[in-house]
Amino acid sequence: MKFEITIHPLHKVLGCAGDAALDAASALREGASAVERRAAESLSQFRLEREIRDLQEEIGLQMRAVGEMMYASHRGHPADSGQVQEVLEYVDGLYEELEAHRRELETLRGLLVCSSCGEGNSAGSLYCQNCGKPLSRG
Ligand SMILES: [Zn+2]
């Protein structure tokens, strides 16, 4: 596949399907002037944002499936409780992944993520601007 990054302004590249953006990210890593590195960073931010959206969408779909199972029970067609449990555990995993992605994204943006509430605080902050807990690095 040929991907001509040089003729597209970055915002257009970002507007394309994610796979093209990923190709662009690896293309950018090769030449690596400071500008190109920054562009690659914003592409990986873009990738994270897209994955976060996908996860949120998937969680929404799974929650709807659970809702439908509950409603079927209410209508006298009880769902297999093992099946409901399985979906809920899958959703747990999706939330964990979502949280990890959010942290990675905030770190990429140079923010300190509060371990108590998940708020992104500006670098150098000692206390969380949202909940007031002390912030630790790492
Ligand atoms: Zn906090």
mmCIF file of C-alpha atoms and ligand atoms in Angstrom:
data_model
loop_
_atom_site.group_PDB
_atom_site.id
_atom_site.type_symbol
_atom_site.label_atom_id
_atom_site.label_comp_id
_atom_site.label_asym_id
_atom_site.label_seq_id
_atom_site.Cartn_x
_atom_site.Cartn_y
_atom_site.Cartn_z
ATOM 1 C CA MET A 1 0.000 0.000 0.000
ATOM 2 C CA LYS A 2 1.296 3.410 -0.903
ATOM 3 C CA PHE A 3 0.733 6.202 1.581
ATOM 4 C CA GLU A 4 1.817 9.642 0.542
ATOM 5 C CA ILE A 5 2.125 11.447 3.839
ATOM 6 C CA THR A 6 4.005 14.436 2.428
ATOM 7 C CA ILE A 7 1.109 15.725 0.340
ATOM 8 C CA HIS A 8 -1.476 15.552 3.108
ATOM 9 C CA PRO A 9 -1.731 18.149 5.849
ATOM 10 C CA LEU A 10 -1.635 16.393 9.215
ATOM 11 C CA HIS A 11 -5.252 17.117 10.081
ATOM 12 C CA LYS A 12 -6.258 15.275 6.914
ATOM 13 C CA VAL A 13 -4.137 12.295 7.845
ATOM 14 C CA LEU A 14 -5.789 12.326 11.254
ATOM 15 C CA GLY A 15 -9.179 12.410 9.590
ATOM 16 C CA CYS A 16 -8.485 9.175 7.684
ATOM 17 C CA ALA A 17 -9.197 5.703 8.917
ATOM 18 C CA GLY A 18 -7.017 4.755 11.864
ATOM 19 C CA ASP A 19 -4.959 2.199 10.023
ATOM 20 C CA ALA A 20 -3.725 4.838 7.623
ATOM 21 C CA ALA A 21 -2.821 6.972 10.626
ATOM 22 C CA LEU A 22 -0.849 4.095 12.122
ATOM 23 C CA ASP A 23 1.045 3.671 8.852
ATOM 24 C CA ALA A 24 1.730 7.384 8.891
ATOM 25 C CA ALA A 25 3.030 7.094 12.455
ATOM 26 C CA SER A 26 5.556 4.450 11.497
ATOM 27 C CA ALA A 27 6.478 6.374 8.343
ATOM 28 C CA LEU A 28 7.113 9.429 10.514
ATOM 29 C CA ARG A 29 9.303 7.545 12.965
ATOM 30 C CA GLU A 30 11.759 6.846 10.164
ATOM 31 C CA GLY A 31 12.702 10.393 9.147
ATOM 32 C CA ALA A 32 12.416 11.796 12.679
ATOM 33 C CA SER A 33 13.093 15.498 12.693
ATOM 34 C CA ALA A 34 11.695 17.138 15.850
ATOM 35 C CA VAL A 35 8.583 18.204 13.958
ATOM 36 C CA GLU A 36 8.053 14.717 12.644
ATOM 37 C CA ARG A 37 8.480 13.246 16.110
ATOM 38 C CA ARG A 38 5.838 15.603 17.452
ATOM 39 C CA ALA A 39 3.548 14.574 14.611
ATOM 40 C CA ALA A 40 4.129 10.903 15.455
ATOM 41 C CA GLU A 41 3.274 11.653 19.080
ATOM 42 C CA SER A 42 0.017 13.307 18.121
ATOM 43 C CA LEU A 43 -0.732 10.307 15.915
ATOM 44 C CA SER A 44 -0.309 7.971 18.853
ATOM 45 C CA GLN A 45 -2.558 10.285 20.892
ATOM 46 C CA PHE A 46 -5.025 9.974 18.057
ATOM 47 C CA ARG A 47 -4.717 6.189 18.150
ATOM 48 C CA LEU A 48 -5.373 6.174 21.918
ATOM 49 C CA GLU A 49 -8.340 8.500 21.564
ATOM 50 C CA ARG A 50 -9.752 6.247 18.890
ATOM 51 C CA GLU A 51 -9.225 3.128 21.023
ATOM 52 C CA ILE A 52 -10.899 4.869 23.963
ATOM 53 C CA ARG A 53 -13.893 5.687 21.756
ATOM 54 C CA ASP A 54 -14.002 2.073 20.534
ATOM 55 C CA LEU A 55 -13.884 0.770 24.110
ATOM 56 C CA GLN A 56 -16.647 3.131 25.215
ATOM 57 C CA GLU A 57 -18.744 2.013 22.283
ATOM 58 C CA GLU A 58 -18.101 -1.654 23.072
ATOM 59 C CA ILE A 59 -19.015 -1.092 26.736
ATOM 60 C CA GLY A 60 -22.242 0.606 25.596
ATOM 61 C CA LEU A 61 -23.111 -2.355 23.372
ATOM 62 C CA GLN A 62 -22.398 -4.895 26.116
ATOM 63 C CA MET A 63 -24.430 -2.913 28.639
ATOM 64 C CA ARG A 64 -27.313 -2.857 26.213
ATOM 65 C CA ALA A 65 -27.018 -6.622 25.793
ATOM 66 C CA VAL A 66 -27.206 -6.988 29.592
ATOM 67 C CA GLY A 67 -30.233 -4.686 29.641
ATOM 68 C CA GLU A 68 -31.916 -6.773 26.980
ATOM 69 C CA MET A 69 -31.248 -9.964 28.962
ATOM 70 C CA MET A 70 -32.724 -8.351 32.080
ATOM 71 C CA TYR A 71 -35.748 -7.208 30.164
ATOM 72 C CA ALA A 72 -36.210 -10.674 28.647
ATOM 73 C CA SER A 73 -36.227 -12.026 32.232
ATOM 74 C CA HIS A 74 -38.822 -9.436 33.187
ATOM 75 C CA ARG A 75 -40.953 -10.582 30.245
ATOM 76 C CA GLY A 76 -40.788 -14.158 31.474
ATOM 77 C CA HIS A 77 -37.835 -15.406 29.428
ATOM 78 C CA PRO A 78 -35.084 -15.628 32.056
ATOM 79 C CA ALA A 79 -31.587 -15.215 30.671
ATOM 80 C CA ASP A 80 -28.924 -17.753 31.580
ATOM 81 C CA SER A 81 -27.352 -16.111 34.640
ATOM 82 C CA GLY A 82 -23.937 -17.492 33.678
ATOM 83 C CA GLN A 83 -24.238 -15.666 30.401
ATOM 84 C CA VAL A 84 -25.066 -12.378 32.145
ATOM 85 C CA GLN A 85 -22.115 -12.884 34.495
ATOM 86 C CA GLU A 86 -19.830 -13.567 31.554
ATOM 87 C CA VAL A 87 -20.816 -10.315 29.854
ATOM 88 C CA LEU A 88 -20.389 -8.333 33.086
ATOM 89 C CA GLU A 89 -16.898 -9.750 33.597
ATOM 90 C CA TYR A 90 -16.059 -8.879 29.996
ATOM 91 C CA VAL A 91 -17.232 -5.320 30.707
ATOM 92 C CA ASP A 92 -14.954 -5.236 33.808
ATOM 93 C CA GLY A 93 -12.027 -6.010 31.509
ATOM 94 C CA LEU A 94 -13.109 -3.315 29.052
ATOM 95 C CA TYR A 95 -13.252 -0.727 31.849
ATOM 96 C CA GLU A 96 -9.765 -1.715 33.014
ATOM 97 C CA GLU A 97 -8.451 -1.324 29.494
ATOM 98 C CA LEU A 98 -10.243 2.010 29.153
ATOM 99 C CA GLU A 99 -8.650 3.281 32.371
ATOM 100 C CA ALA A 100 -5.191 2.158 31.225
ATOM 101 C CA HIS A 101 -5.657 3.912 27.892
ATOM 102 C CA ARG A 102 -6.785 7.119 29.599
ATOM 103 C CA ARG A 103 -3.695 7.100 31.803
ATOM 104 C CA GLU A 104 -1.444 6.517 28.827
ATOM 105 C CA LEU A 105 -3.116 9.372 26.956
ATOM 106 C CA GLU A 106 -2.770 11.786 29.893
ATOM 107 C CA THR A 107 0.868 10.816 30.333
ATOM 108 C CA LEU A 108 1.434 11.446 26.643
ATOM 109 C CA ARG A 109 -0.088 14.894 27.068
ATOM 110 C CA GLY A 110 2.364 15.559 29.878
ATOM 111 C CA LEU A 111 -0.257 15.393 32.612
ATOM 112 C CA LEU A 112 0.009 13.775 36.027
ATOM 113 C CA VAL A 113 -2.847 11.363 36.532
ATOM 114 C CA CYS A 114 -4.311 11.250 40.042
ATOM 115 C CA SER A 115 -4.338 7.670 41.312
ATOM 116 C CA SER A 116 -7.447 8.372 43.415
ATOM 117 C CA CYS A 117 -9.812 10.043 40.984
ATOM 118 C CA GLY A 118 -8.105 9.781 37.571
ATOM 119 C CA GLU A 119 -7.955 13.549 37.028
ATOM 120 C CA GLY A 120 -5.146 14.761 34.729
ATOM 121 C CA ASN A 121 -3.121 17.448 36.537
ATOM 122 C CA SER A 122 -0.514 19.683 34.935
ATOM 123 C CA ALA A 123 3.092 18.508 35.257
ATOM 124 C CA GLY A 124 4.741 19.637 38.477
ATOM 125 C CA SER A 125 1.487 19.673 40.481
ATOM 126 C CA LEU A 126 1.874 18.345 44.006
ATOM 127 C CA TYR A 127 -1.798 17.853 44.794
ATOM 128 C CA CYS A 128 -4.763 16.833 42.663
ATOM 129 C CA GLN A 129 -6.783 19.846 41.551
ATOM 130 C CA ASN A 130 -9.924 17.718 41.671
ATOM 131 C CA CYS A 131 -9.760 15.723 44.910
ATOM 132 C CA GLY A 132 -6.767 17.265 46.722
ATOM 133 C CA LYS A 133 -4.873 13.999 47.249
ATOM 134 C CA PRO A 134 -1.071 14.169 46.940
ATOM 135 C CA LEU A 135 0.172 13.199 43.483
ATOM 136 C CA SER A 136 3.000 10.730 43.080
ATOM 137 C CA ARG A 137 4.976 10.145 39.936
ATOM 138 C CA GLY A 138 5.049 6.732 38.312
HETATM 139 ZN ZN ZN B 1 -7.697 13.316 42.350
#
